[in-house]
Structures are given as structure tokens and as C-alpha cells.
Short mmCIF file of C-alpha atoms in Angstrom, two decimals:
data_model
loop_
_atom_site.label_atom_id
_atom_site.label_comp_id
_atom_site.label_asym_id
_atom_site.label_seq_id
_atom_site.Cartn_x
_atom_site.Cartn_y
_atom_site.Cartn_z
CA UNK A 1 18.33 -147.72 -6.69
CA UNK A 2 16.44 -146.40 -3.68
CA UNK A 3 18.00 -143.19 -2.29
CA UNK A 4 19.57 -143.48 1.15
CA UNK A 5 18.54 -141.09 3.91
CA UNK A 6 19.82 -140.63 7.46
CA UNK A 7 17.48 -140.21 10.44
CA UNK A 8 18.08 -140.24 14.19
CA UNK A 9 16.17 -141.75 17.11
CA UNK A 10 16.38 -140.71 20.76
CA UNK A 11 14.27 -143.58 22.12
CA UNK A 12 15.79 -146.75 20.62
CA UNK A 13 13.80 -146.56 17.42
CA UNK A 14 10.34 -145.67 18.72
CA UNK A 15 10.35 -142.33 16.88
CA UNK A 16 12.68 -140.98 14.17
CA UNK A 17 13.73 -137.51 13.06
CA UNK A 18 15.81 -136.06 10.23
CA UNK A 19 19.31 -134.84 11.07
CA UNK A 20 19.48 -131.07 11.38
CA UNK A 21 21.93 -129.77 8.73
CA UNK A 22 24.59 -127.13 9.50
CA UNK A 23 23.69 -123.56 8.54
CA UNK A 24 27.21 -122.67 7.26
CA UNK A 25 30.09 -124.51 5.63
CA UNK A 26 33.64 -124.69 7.00
CA UNK A 27 34.43 -121.28 5.46
CA UNK A 28 31.46 -119.61 7.12
CA UNK A 29 29.35 -119.34 3.99
CA UNK A 30 25.60 -120.07 4.41
CA UNK A 31 24.19 -123.36 3.13
CA UNK A 32 20.96 -122.84 1.20
CA UNK A 33 18.82 -125.94 0.59
CA UNK A 34 15.03 -126.01 1.05
CA UNK A 35 13.70 -129.12 2.77
CA UNK A 36 17.18 -130.60 3.05
CA UNK A 37 18.72 -132.54 5.91
CA UNK A 38 22.12 -134.04 6.69
CA UNK A 39 22.91 -137.53 5.41
CA UNK A 40 25.96 -139.50 6.60
CA UNK A 41 28.02 -142.41 5.34
CA UNK A 42 28.22 -145.66 7.28
CA UNK A 43 30.66 -148.54 7.43
CA UNK A 44 29.25 -149.97 4.22
CA UNK A 45 30.08 -146.82 2.23
CA UNK A 46 33.43 -148.09 0.97
CA UNK A 47 36.47 -145.91 1.68
CA UNK A 48 34.44 -142.92 2.85
CA UNK A 49 34.76 -141.95 6.48
CA UNK A 50 32.00 -143.59 8.59
CA UNK A 51 30.09 -142.27 11.58
CA UNK A 52 32.58 -142.59 14.45
CA UNK A 53 32.82 -141.86 18.16
CA UNK A 54 34.74 -143.10 21.19
CA UNK A 55 33.59 -144.24 24.62
CA UNK A 56 35.89 -141.77 26.37
CA UNK A 57 34.92 -138.87 24.06
CA UNK A 58 31.53 -138.06 25.52
CA UNK A 59 29.13 -136.55 22.99
CA UNK A 60 31.74 -136.17 20.20
CA UNK A 61 30.97 -137.63 16.75
CA UNK A 62 32.72 -137.30 13.38
CA UNK A 63 31.32 -138.41 10.02
CA UNK A 64 31.32 -137.74 6.28
CA UNK A 65 28.30 -137.05 4.11
CA UNK A 66 26.37 -134.28 2.44
CA UNK A 67 23.44 -131.88 2.88
CA UNK A 68 20.52 -132.64 0.57
CA UNK A 69 17.42 -134.74 0.14
CA UNK A 70 19.35 -138.01 0.21
CA UNK A 71 22.92 -139.33 0.39
CA UNK A 72 25.24 -138.63 -2.56
CA UNK A 73 28.52 -140.27 -3.57
CA UNK A 74 29.83 -137.49 -5.77
CA UNK A 75 33.23 -136.37 -4.53
CA UNK A 76 32.46 -132.68 -4.91
CA UNK A 77 29.49 -132.96 -2.50
CA UNK A 78 31.13 -135.03 0.25
CA UNK A 79 32.26 -133.14 3.36
CA UNK A 80 33.45 -133.99 6.86
CA UNK A 81 31.14 -133.07 9.76
CA UNK A 82 31.46 -132.86 13.53
CA UNK A 83 28.95 -132.92 16.42
CA UNK A 84 29.70 -132.31 20.09
CA UNK A 85 26.16 -132.92 21.42
CA UNK A 86 25.69 -136.58 20.40
CA UNK A 87 24.29 -135.82 16.95
CA UNK A 88 21.65 -133.26 17.82
CA UNK A 89 23.44 -130.47 15.90
CA UNK A 90 26.22 -130.63 13.29
CA UNK A 91 28.85 -128.40 11.74
CA UNK A 92 31.05 -128.78 8.68
CA UNK A 93 34.78 -128.78 9.54
CA UNK A 94 36.36 -129.42 6.13
CA UNK A 95 35.56 -130.27 2.53
CA UNK A 96 36.15 -133.78 1.22
CA UNK A 97 36.32 -137.19 2.91
CA UNK A 98 38.75 -137.68 5.81
CA UNK A 99 39.53 -140.49 8.24
CA UNK A 100 39.72 -139.49 11.92
CA UNK A 101 40.44 -140.50 15.49
CA UNK A 102 39.97 -139.12 19.05
CA UNK A 103 42.66 -139.05 21.73
CA UNK A 104 43.07 -137.86 25.31
CA UNK A 105 39.35 -138.34 26.15
CA UNK A 106 38.35 -136.27 23.10
CA UNK A 107 40.61 -133.32 23.86
CA UNK A 108 42.78 -134.16 20.84
CA UNK A 109 41.34 -134.79 17.36
CA UNK A 110 43.36 -135.92 14.35
CA UNK A 111 42.34 -136.60 10.74
CA UNK A 112 43.86 -137.25 7.30
CA UNK A 113 42.56 -137.27 3.74
CA UNK A 114 41.66 -140.82 2.76
CA UNK A 115 40.69 -140.16 -0.86
CA UNK A 116 43.95 -138.63 -2.07
CA UNK A 117 47.61 -139.44 -1.34
CA UNK A 118 49.00 -137.14 1.34
CA UNK A 119 51.94 -136.68 3.72
CA UNK A 120 50.19 -134.43 6.28
CA UNK A 121 47.64 -134.85 9.03
CA UNK A 122 45.49 -132.24 10.74
CA UNK A 123 45.05 -132.05 14.48
CA UNK A 124 43.03 -129.84 16.81
CA UNK A 125 43.16 -129.17 20.56
CA UNK A 126 39.83 -127.29 20.66
CA UNK A 127 37.40 -129.75 19.07
CA UNK A 128 37.64 -128.44 15.53
CA UNK A 129 37.63 -124.69 16.13
CA UNK A 130 41.18 -124.53 14.77
CA UNK A 131 43.20 -127.09 12.82
CA UNK A 132 46.97 -127.40 12.46
CA UNK A 133 48.71 -129.27 9.63
CA UNK A 134 51.54 -131.62 10.51
CA UNK A 135 53.85 -133.18 7.91
CA UNK A 136 54.62 -136.71 9.03
CA UNK A 137 56.81 -137.83 6.04
CA UNK A 138 58.41 -136.49 2.93
CA UNK A 139 56.60 -139.03 0.72
CA UNK A 140 52.88 -139.17 0.03
CA UNK A 141 50.94 -142.27 1.00
CA UNK A 142 47.37 -143.45 0.65
CA UNK A 143 46.06 -143.31 4.22
CA UNK A 144 43.72 -146.15 5.12
CA UNK A 145 43.12 -145.48 8.79
CA UNK A 146 44.29 -143.79 12.00
CA UNK A 147 43.98 -145.73 15.28
CA UNK A 148 44.97 -145.40 18.95
CA UNK A 149 44.70 -147.63 22.00
CA UNK A 150 41.14 -148.91 22.67
CA UNK A 151 40.26 -146.62 25.58
CA UNK A 152 41.00 -143.47 23.56
CA UNK A 153 42.93 -141.81 26.39
CA UNK A 154 46.38 -141.76 24.80
CA UNK A 155 48.08 -139.01 22.77
CA UNK A 156 49.95 -141.54 20.59
CA UNK A 157 48.41 -142.64 17.28
CA UNK A 158 49.20 -145.16 14.56
CA UNK A 159 48.67 -144.13 10.91
CA UNK A 160 48.86 -146.82 8.26
CA UNK A 161 48.37 -146.97 4.51
CA UNK A 162 50.15 -147.90 1.27
CA UNK A 163 52.81 -146.46 -1.03
CA UNK A 164 53.72 -148.15 -4.31
CA UNK A 165 51.82 -151.25 -3.30
CA UNK A 166 53.80 -151.51 -0.06
CA UNK A 167 52.41 -151.11 3.42
CA UNK A 168 53.39 -148.06 5.45
CA UNK A 169 52.97 -147.62 9.21
CA UNK A 170 53.73 -144.38 11.10
CA UNK A 171 53.65 -143.49 14.78
CA UNK A 172 52.43 -140.00 15.69
CA UNK A 173 53.29 -138.91 19.24
CA UNK A 174 51.60 -135.70 20.39
CA UNK A 175 52.90 -135.91 23.96
CA UNK A 176 55.90 -133.83 22.84
CA UNK A 177 53.69 -130.77 22.27
CA UNK A 178 53.77 -130.20 26.06
CA UNK A 179 50.28 -128.75 26.41
CA UNK A 180 49.41 -127.88 30.01
CA UNK A 181 47.31 -130.17 32.23
CA UNK A 182 43.64 -129.21 32.52
CA UNK A 183 42.58 -127.88 35.94
CA UNK A 184 39.41 -127.10 37.89
CA UNK A 185 37.59 -130.42 37.61
CA UNK A 186 35.97 -129.87 41.04
CA UNK A 187 34.37 -126.60 39.89
CA UNK A 188 33.04 -127.28 36.38
CA UNK A 189 31.44 -124.31 34.68
CA UNK A 190 33.36 -121.66 36.60
CA UNK A 191 35.63 -119.17 34.85
CA UNK A 192 38.72 -120.62 36.52
CA UNK A 193 37.90 -124.19 35.48
CA UNK A 194 38.81 -125.88 32.21
CA UNK A 195 35.74 -128.11 32.51
CA UNK A 196 32.02 -127.79 31.93
CA UNK A 197 28.87 -129.82 32.58
CA UNK A 198 26.95 -131.24 29.64
CA UNK A 199 23.59 -133.03 29.60
CA UNK A 200 22.42 -134.89 26.46
CA UNK A 201 18.85 -134.02 25.54
CA UNK A 202 16.11 -135.42 23.37
CA UNK A 203 15.14 -133.12 20.51
CA UNK A 204 11.60 -134.54 20.65
CA UNK A 205 10.86 -133.42 24.19
CA UNK A 206 11.33 -130.39 26.41
CA UNK A 207 13.93 -130.44 29.15
CA UNK A 208 17.24 -132.26 29.33
CA UNK A 209 15.90 -135.79 29.63
CA UNK A 210 16.86 -138.77 27.52
CA UNK A 211 15.29 -142.22 27.97
CA UNK A 212 13.54 -141.05 31.11
CA UNK A 213 16.60 -139.73 32.94
CA UNK A 214 18.80 -136.68 33.10
CA UNK A 215 22.48 -137.57 32.92
CA UNK A 216 25.06 -134.84 33.49
CA UNK A 217 28.67 -135.34 32.37
CA UNK A 218 31.79 -133.35 33.22
CA UNK A 219 33.97 -132.72 30.18
CA UNK A 220 36.62 -130.27 28.99
CA UNK A 221 35.53 -126.92 27.60
CA UNK A 222 35.88 -126.60 23.87
CA UNK A 223 37.94 -123.42 23.57
CA UNK A 224 40.70 -124.29 26.08
CA UNK A 225 43.91 -125.98 24.99
CA UNK A 226 45.02 -128.48 27.62
CA UNK A 227 45.16 -132.24 27.99
CA UNK A 228 43.19 -134.44 30.39
CA UNK A 229 45.75 -137.19 30.92
CA UNK A 230 45.26 -140.93 30.77
CA UNK A 231 44.22 -141.03 34.47
CA UNK A 232 41.37 -138.53 34.02
CA UNK A 233 38.18 -139.80 35.67
CA UNK A 234 35.04 -138.46 34.02
CA UNK A 235 32.26 -137.61 36.46
CA UNK A 236 28.55 -138.09 35.86
CA UNK A 237 25.26 -137.90 37.76
CA UNK A 238 21.82 -139.38 36.99
CA UNK A 239 18.31 -138.24 37.95
CA UNK A 240 15.09 -139.88 36.72
CA UNK A 241 12.51 -137.67 34.98
CA UNK A 242 8.71 -137.69 35.00
CA UNK A 243 7.18 -139.86 32.28
CA UNK A 244 5.89 -138.18 29.11
CA UNK A 245 4.51 -139.40 25.79
CA UNK A 246 7.98 -139.81 24.25
CA UNK A 247 8.85 -142.41 26.89
CA UNK A 248 6.36 -144.81 25.27
CA UNK A 249 6.17 -146.55 21.91
CA UNK A 250 3.46 -148.49 20.13
CA UNK A 251 2.86 -151.98 21.47
CA UNK A 252 2.84 -155.13 19.37
CA UNK A 253 -0.01 -155.04 16.85
CA UNK A 254 -0.30 -151.25 16.92
CA UNK A 255 1.02 -148.50 14.66
CA UNK A 256 1.23 -144.72 14.81
CA UNK A 257 -1.25 -142.65 12.83
CA UNK A 258 -1.05 -139.06 11.60
CA UNK A 259 -1.94 -137.75 15.06
CA UNK A 260 1.01 -139.58 16.63
CA UNK A 261 -1.40 -141.99 18.31
CA UNK A 262 -0.99 -145.76 18.46
CA UNK A 263 -3.90 -147.56 16.79
CA UNK A 264 -4.44 -151.24 16.08
CA UNK A 265 -3.04 -152.54 12.82
CA UNK A 266 -5.85 -153.65 10.50
CA UNK A 267 -6.41 -157.41 10.18
CA UNK A 268 -4.26 -158.08 13.24
CA UNK A 269 -5.55 -160.78 15.63
CA UNK A 270 -7.13 -159.61 18.86
CA UNK A 271 -4.23 -159.97 21.25
CA UNK A 272 -3.60 -158.28 24.56
CA UNK A 273 -7.26 -157.86 25.57
CA UNK A 274 -7.91 -160.93 27.70
CA UNK A 275 -6.39 -163.87 29.49
CA UNK A 276 -4.61 -166.31 27.15
CA UNK A 277 -5.48 -169.99 27.19
CA UNK A 278 -2.14 -170.88 28.77
CA UNK A 279 -2.36 -168.10 31.39
CA UNK A 280 0.09 -168.57 34.23
CA UNK A 281 0.20 -166.20 37.19
CA UNK A 282 -0.92 -162.97 35.53
CA UNK A 283 -1.62 -161.48 32.11
CA UNK A 284 -1.33 -158.00 30.57
CA UNK A 285 -4.08 -155.95 28.97
CA UNK A 286 -2.49 -153.47 26.59
CA UNK A 287 -3.66 -149.93 25.91
CA UNK A 288 -1.69 -149.79 22.67
CA UNK A 289 1.50 -148.46 24.26
CA UNK A 290 4.51 -149.83 26.06
CA UNK A 291 7.50 -148.21 27.73
CA UNK A 292 10.61 -147.83 25.60
CA UNK A 293 13.16 -150.52 26.57
CA UNK A 294 15.74 -149.05 28.94
CA UNK A 295 13.59 -146.03 29.80
CA UNK A 296 13.70 -145.19 33.54
CA UNK A 297 11.08 -142.42 33.86
CA UNK A 298 8.94 -142.42 37.02
CA UNK A 299 5.46 -141.16 37.85
CA UNK A 300 3.38 -138.72 35.91
CA UNK A 301 -0.21 -138.82 34.69
CA UNK A 302 0.87 -140.08 31.26
CA UNK A 303 2.28 -143.30 32.74
CA UNK A 304 -1.03 -144.28 34.35
CA UNK A 305 -2.88 -143.56 31.09
CA UNK A 306 -0.60 -145.46 28.71
CA UNK A 307 0.96 -148.32 30.68
CA UNK A 308 -0.76 -151.72 30.31
CA UNK A 309 -2.94 -153.18 33.05
CA UNK A 310 -1.68 -156.28 34.85
CA UNK A 311 -4.30 -158.73 36.14
CA UNK A 312 -4.15 -162.14 37.78
CA UNK A 313 -5.11 -165.19 35.80
CA UNK A 314 -8.63 -166.51 36.42
CA UNK A 315 -8.91 -169.49 38.75
CA UNK A 316 -6.17 -170.75 40.98
CA UNK A 317 -3.36 -170.62 38.49
CA UNK A 318 0.08 -171.91 39.33
CA UNK A 319 0.52 -169.59 42.32
CA UNK A 320 -2.85 -170.58 43.78
CA UNK A 321 -2.03 -174.27 43.45
CA UNK A 322 1.25 -173.79 45.29
CA UNK A 323 -0.50 -171.96 48.15
CA UNK A 324 -3.20 -174.63 48.35
CA UNK A 325 -0.61 -177.42 48.44
CA UNK A 326 1.29 -175.65 51.23
CA UNK A 327 -1.88 -175.25 53.32
CA UNK A 328 -2.84 -178.93 52.88
CA UNK A 329 0.67 -180.05 53.81
CA UNK A 330 0.64 -177.87 56.95
CA UNK A 331 -2.77 -179.19 58.01
CA UNK A 332 -1.57 -182.77 57.51
CA UNK A 333 1.47 -182.18 59.72
CA UNK A 334 -0.63 -180.70 62.53
CA UNK A 335 -3.16 -183.56 62.30
CA UNK A 336 -0.39 -186.18 62.52
CA UNK A 337 1.23 -184.65 65.58
CA UNK A 338 -2.17 -184.22 67.25
CA UNK A 339 -2.97 -187.86 66.64
CA UNK A 340 0.40 -189.05 68.04
CA UNK A 341 0.07 -186.83 71.12
CA UNK A 342 -3.45 -188.03 71.90
CA UNK A 343 -2.34 -191.63 71.42
CA UNK A 344 0.38 -191.14 74.04
CA UNK A 345 -2.21 -189.69 76.45
CA UNK A 346 -4.52 -192.66 76.01
CA UNK A 347 -7.33 -191.02 74.06
CA UNK A 348 -9.48 -192.91 71.63
CA UNK A 349 -9.01 -192.75 67.88
CA UNK A 350 -10.86 -189.87 66.23
CA UNK A 351 -12.82 -192.22 63.98
CA UNK A 352 -14.31 -194.14 66.93
CA UNK A 353 -17.25 -191.77 67.32
CA UNK A 354 -18.44 -188.36 66.26
CA UNK A 355 -17.63 -186.94 69.70
CA UNK A 356 -14.05 -188.26 69.51
CA UNK A 357 -13.67 -186.83 66.02
CA UNK A 358 -14.90 -183.40 67.16
CA UNK A 359 -12.65 -183.53 70.20
CA UNK A 360 -9.70 -184.43 67.93
CA UNK A 361 -10.20 -181.38 65.74
CA UNK A 362 -10.69 -179.12 68.74
CA UNK A 363 -7.44 -180.37 70.21
CA UNK A 364 -5.59 -179.82 66.94
CA UNK A 365 -6.93 -176.27 66.58
CA UNK A 366 -5.92 -175.42 70.15
CA UNK A 367 -2.44 -176.89 69.63
CA UNK A 368 -1.88 -174.96 66.40
CA UNK A 369 -2.93 -171.70 68.04
CA UNK A 370 -0.53 -172.34 70.91
CA UNK A 371 2.21 -173.19 68.41
CA UNK A 372 1.89 -169.95 66.45
CA UNK A 373 1.26 -167.95 69.58
CA UNK A 374 4.53 -169.21 70.99
CA UNK A 375 6.42 -167.96 67.96
CA UNK A 376 4.68 -164.60 67.85
CA UNK A 377 4.67 -163.78 71.55
CA UNK A 378 7.94 -165.30 72.63
CA UNK A 379 6.21 -167.69 75.10
CA UNK A 380 6.71 -171.43 75.22
CA UNK A 381 3.62 -173.43 74.18
CA UNK A 382 3.17 -177.15 74.62
CA UNK A 383 1.37 -179.34 72.12
CA UNK A 384 -1.45 -181.12 73.96
CA UNK A 385 -5.10 -181.98 73.61
CA UNK A 386 -8.02 -180.15 75.17
CA UNK A 387 -9.91 -183.21 76.38
CA UNK A 388 -9.96 -184.01 80.07
CA UNK A 389 -7.65 -186.84 81.05
CA UNK A 390 -8.18 -189.50 83.73
CA UNK A 391 -8.82 -188.31 87.28
CA UNK A 392 -5.62 -188.02 89.31
CA UNK A 393 -5.29 -187.37 93.05
CA UNK A 394 -2.48 -186.09 95.24
CA UNK A 395 -1.06 -189.54 95.92
CA UNK A 396 -0.43 -190.04 92.16
CA UNK A 397 1.91 -187.07 92.24
CA UNK A 398 3.63 -188.11 95.50
CA UNK A 399 1.86 -185.52 97.67
CA UNK A 400 0.99 -186.39 101.24
CA UNK A 401 -1.32 -184.91 103.82
CA UNK A 402 -0.57 -181.24 104.11
CA UNK A 403 -2.73 -180.51 107.15
CA UNK A 404 0.34 -179.94 109.34
CA UNK A 405 1.73 -177.44 106.87
CA UNK A 406 -1.67 -175.80 106.76
CA UNK A 407 -1.70 -175.67 110.56
CA UNK A 408 1.69 -173.92 110.67
CA UNK A 409 0.62 -171.59 107.89
CA UNK A 410 -2.51 -170.76 109.77
CA UNK A 411 -0.59 -170.01 112.95
CA UNK A 412 1.83 -167.66 111.15
CA UNK A 413 -0.73 -165.98 108.97
CA UNK A 414 0.25 -162.64 110.48
CA UNK A 415 3.74 -163.04 108.92
CA UNK A 416 2.19 -163.53 105.46
CA UNK A 417 0.24 -160.39 105.99
CA UNK A 418 3.51 -158.59 106.76
CA UNK A 419 5.13 -159.79 103.48
CA UNK A 420 7.01 -162.81 104.78
CA UNK A 421 6.55 -165.64 102.27
CA UNK A 422 7.83 -168.46 104.51
CA UNK A 423 6.92 -168.79 108.16
CA UNK A 424 9.86 -168.62 110.51
CA UNK A 425 10.19 -171.41 113.10
CA UNK A 426 11.07 -170.25 116.60
CA UNK A 427 13.98 -171.83 118.50
CA UNK A 428 12.18 -174.08 120.96
CA UNK A 429 14.20 -176.24 123.29
CA UNK A 430 13.31 -179.89 123.03
CA UNK A 431 11.46 -181.29 126.06
CA UNK A 432 13.60 -183.19 128.56
CA UNK A 433 13.57 -186.93 128.54
CA UNK A 434 11.60 -188.41 131.39
CA UNK A 435 13.17 -191.43 133.08
CA UNK A 436 11.07 -193.94 134.93
CA UNK A 437 12.81 -195.90 137.73
CA UNK A 438 11.15 -199.03 139.05
CA UNK A 439 11.92 -200.46 142.47
CA UNK A 440 13.46 -203.85 142.71
CA UNK A 441 13.71 -206.24 145.63
CA UNK A 442 17.34 -205.39 146.02
CA UNK A 443 16.62 -201.59 146.04
CA UNK A 444 17.23 -199.48 149.11
CA UNK A 445 14.48 -199.06 151.58
CA UNK A 446 14.65 -195.30 151.22
CA UNK A 447 12.78 -194.35 147.97
CA UNK A 448 14.01 -191.48 145.85
CA UNK A 449 11.99 -188.29 145.72
CA UNK A 450 9.84 -187.80 142.61
CA UNK A 451 11.28 -185.67 139.80
CA UNK A 452 9.70 -182.35 139.15
CA UNK A 453 7.51 -182.05 136.05
CA UNK A 454 9.23 -180.44 133.00
CA UNK A 455 7.70 -177.22 131.73
CA UNK A 456 5.76 -177.53 128.45
CA UNK A 457 6.93 -174.90 125.89
CA UNK A 458 4.31 -172.92 124.06
CA UNK A 459 4.38 -170.61 121.01
CA UNK A 460 4.54 -166.93 121.67
CA UNK A 461 1.39 -165.02 120.80
CA UNK A 462 1.53 -163.12 117.48
CA UNK A 463 2.43 -159.49 117.76
CA UNK A 464 -0.29 -156.93 117.46
CA UNK A 465 -0.97 -155.53 113.96
CA UNK A 466 0.42 -152.11 113.23
#
């Protein structure tokens, strides 16, 4: 049987590292073992306590296992371990295999022996610094598990097991301990606050970055004894980090050598160095590395050196064909409207002669420029041809002889010079009507005196210029 070992990865499996073993046991005695590491039991390890954590218990992990060169199943070597920094460091909290559960966002921890019949549980308000025994029944039972509500924010637990082949279920309510409510969440890290800030870090890199970002959580200090409450809202902040080597893993077809460099796997086909036969849009040229999935690092010289190069596919490709089709469709629309417009104006068909064809294209180009110019400049452009139409005179537009208007305009030119746009007409009395009286045979012998001549009005001379 192949020995089982436990390793940890901080970049989703790109690189692995042995678990750092605790330096002392639960009694404070040093652990001496050359070249040893910590090995933990999983869910497939039978009745031994597995690696366990809770979503609301940030960074807290409990597990059973042993310190050595590989995992053992001997009862005298199995111990229960605890980590409060997401598995980066570990400490032994008791000897033997226990089953455990977190409550009140990790502020309350409870465990019971699951390898021997018992009637007591152990609980801690300071994350394993001190443990208190609590006798839950006068009879011993074989504890199978301890559970709480899914969010892990309650202080009420359910313990179940068996006694004399009969099932046993117990409720453990720790709300009656009346621990005080934690305070100072707005000032984490201060002496008056019960809270602190914690940032998970990658043991393979410097700084407090993990998967390319620095995430800071607010959680309760370890040594204080208070409860968070079910309505406690955990705060967190995120900041992206600069890319480093640990933010990248070996690409497909590459493996890591002794120098921690990604080199091509022998006898692997040449992939990732040119455009594929079914290239569509763009293709990627690998440098042997790729960013770890979920990593959010930004910038840095390492990123430009390791990230693959993205190039467009040779030829038109799918994108080029779409652009070409759009241009042809647009040109067809403009040609159709130009043809209809010129037909309405009485021009000849463009295929009649070379001159008509050239004039057709010139008209279409002018119309398209006016069309787009109208959209860009806000002006209104009309779609029309450039060719000269039939000669039209004033009578075709209903315009008569405008000599009289020109005469009046000429006479009042001095008013235009003074800024008056329309000449003012002076009030001139109409000339009197002249009556002609003819003599008849029956008229009197005394003729009437002739009528005096009516004065002829004239326009006043223009005023002198100022």
C-alpha cells in the first residue's frame, strides 16, 4: 500500500508544499522528528475526524492526523490539530481523534471523542487556548457527529450517536452561558476592540497576497471571551497585487523542472506556436506559462514576460468577413438611393455611357459625404446628384420682372447703408382725378373756367450722409 501524504497548494494546484508540523504537543512538550511534516485524515478515513471548516469561521480549520513522514492509522499516534490561519501553521490541541463543530462565527468551538464512548464534550471560547469539559448525560454514548445550523452562527448544537444499538440525540444550548457581546468592530486592532484584522497569505511568496490579491478580514481576537451574535456582519476589503512568478503555472504541454521553470514535455506535439488550421478571430502563442485560474494580479514585469502573446488569425477570418459584408451592404444601399434620386431628376442610366457612369459615382460619393456630414456636424444634408440639371429661368419659378423693385431699392440705397433692410415708402397723397367736361348743344352759353392743374408729388431728396 502506497503511503498517504498531505500537501497544500496556495494557487489552485499549480505548486504544492508540505504542511508545516507543530513544534510542541498539547502539553507543551517539543515534537522531535527530522524531515517530518503534518499529515491529516480526510472524509475517506473512516470514523476519524476529517479536515473541517465553516464559511462563517474565517481561517479556522480543525483536523485529525499525525506528524511523520506519511499518514498513520495507529490510535496512539492520532491527534487533533487546529489552525487559525487557513492551514499555514498548525498546533496540537488534544491527543486522540475527536469530532468537532464551530458556532457563533467561530467564536465557540465544541468537540467530543468519537473513538471511545463518552458523556462529556469540550468547548472553548478562545479558539482552543483553554478547554472546558461539560457533562451532557449520565450515560456514555458513542458520538458520531456534532452539527449546528448551516450558517454556523448559532450557539445551539445537536449531538447524536448510539447507545446499546439505539440512536441518541442531544441538544446543547450554550446561549445560557451569558457571555458578553463583543464590541469595537469599527476599530479593529485597537486595545479597546475585541476584533482584529487578518489577511491570508501565501507561504510561497513574500507579502500578504493570495491568488493575486490582498484580502483583509475582520474577526474576533483569539484571547477574548465574548460572542459575535447571529447578526454579526463580517467585514472584508480587497486590493489587487502586482504579478509575480507564483501567479503563473505551466501551460498545457509543459512541466516544471528542477529550476522551477516550465519546459516542454518530451514527445509532446508542437502546439501553441502558430495559427491552427481552424483559426477563428485570433490565436495564442504560449511562452510555457499561463495565469492561475482565478488569479487577479495586475501589472509587473513578470506578467509581460510570461503571459502568452495574442495575435490575429491570418487572412480575413470571421471578423474580417463580417466587416467586408457590412461595407458591401452599405455601398449597395447608397448606390440604390443614388440611382433612384437621379431617375427622379431625369438623368440617364449610369450604364448608358462612361461619362454617365462616372457622373453616377461622383454623385453617390457627394451624397454619402453629405449624409455622414449631416450626422457629425448637426446640419441637414439633402441627397442629390452633382450633375447639372436642365436650364431653368425665373418664369419657371413664378418670378416676374423685378426692375421696379430694383428701382425702389436703388432710390433708397441710402437706407440700406444706414442698416435698414426694407425701404420705407413715404405717405404720398394720390393725385386728384381730372374730370373732362364736354360742351353740348343744350349747354349754357357761358363756358366754365378751366380747372387749375394738380401739383405732381415728388420724392424727397435723400438726407445727407453723416
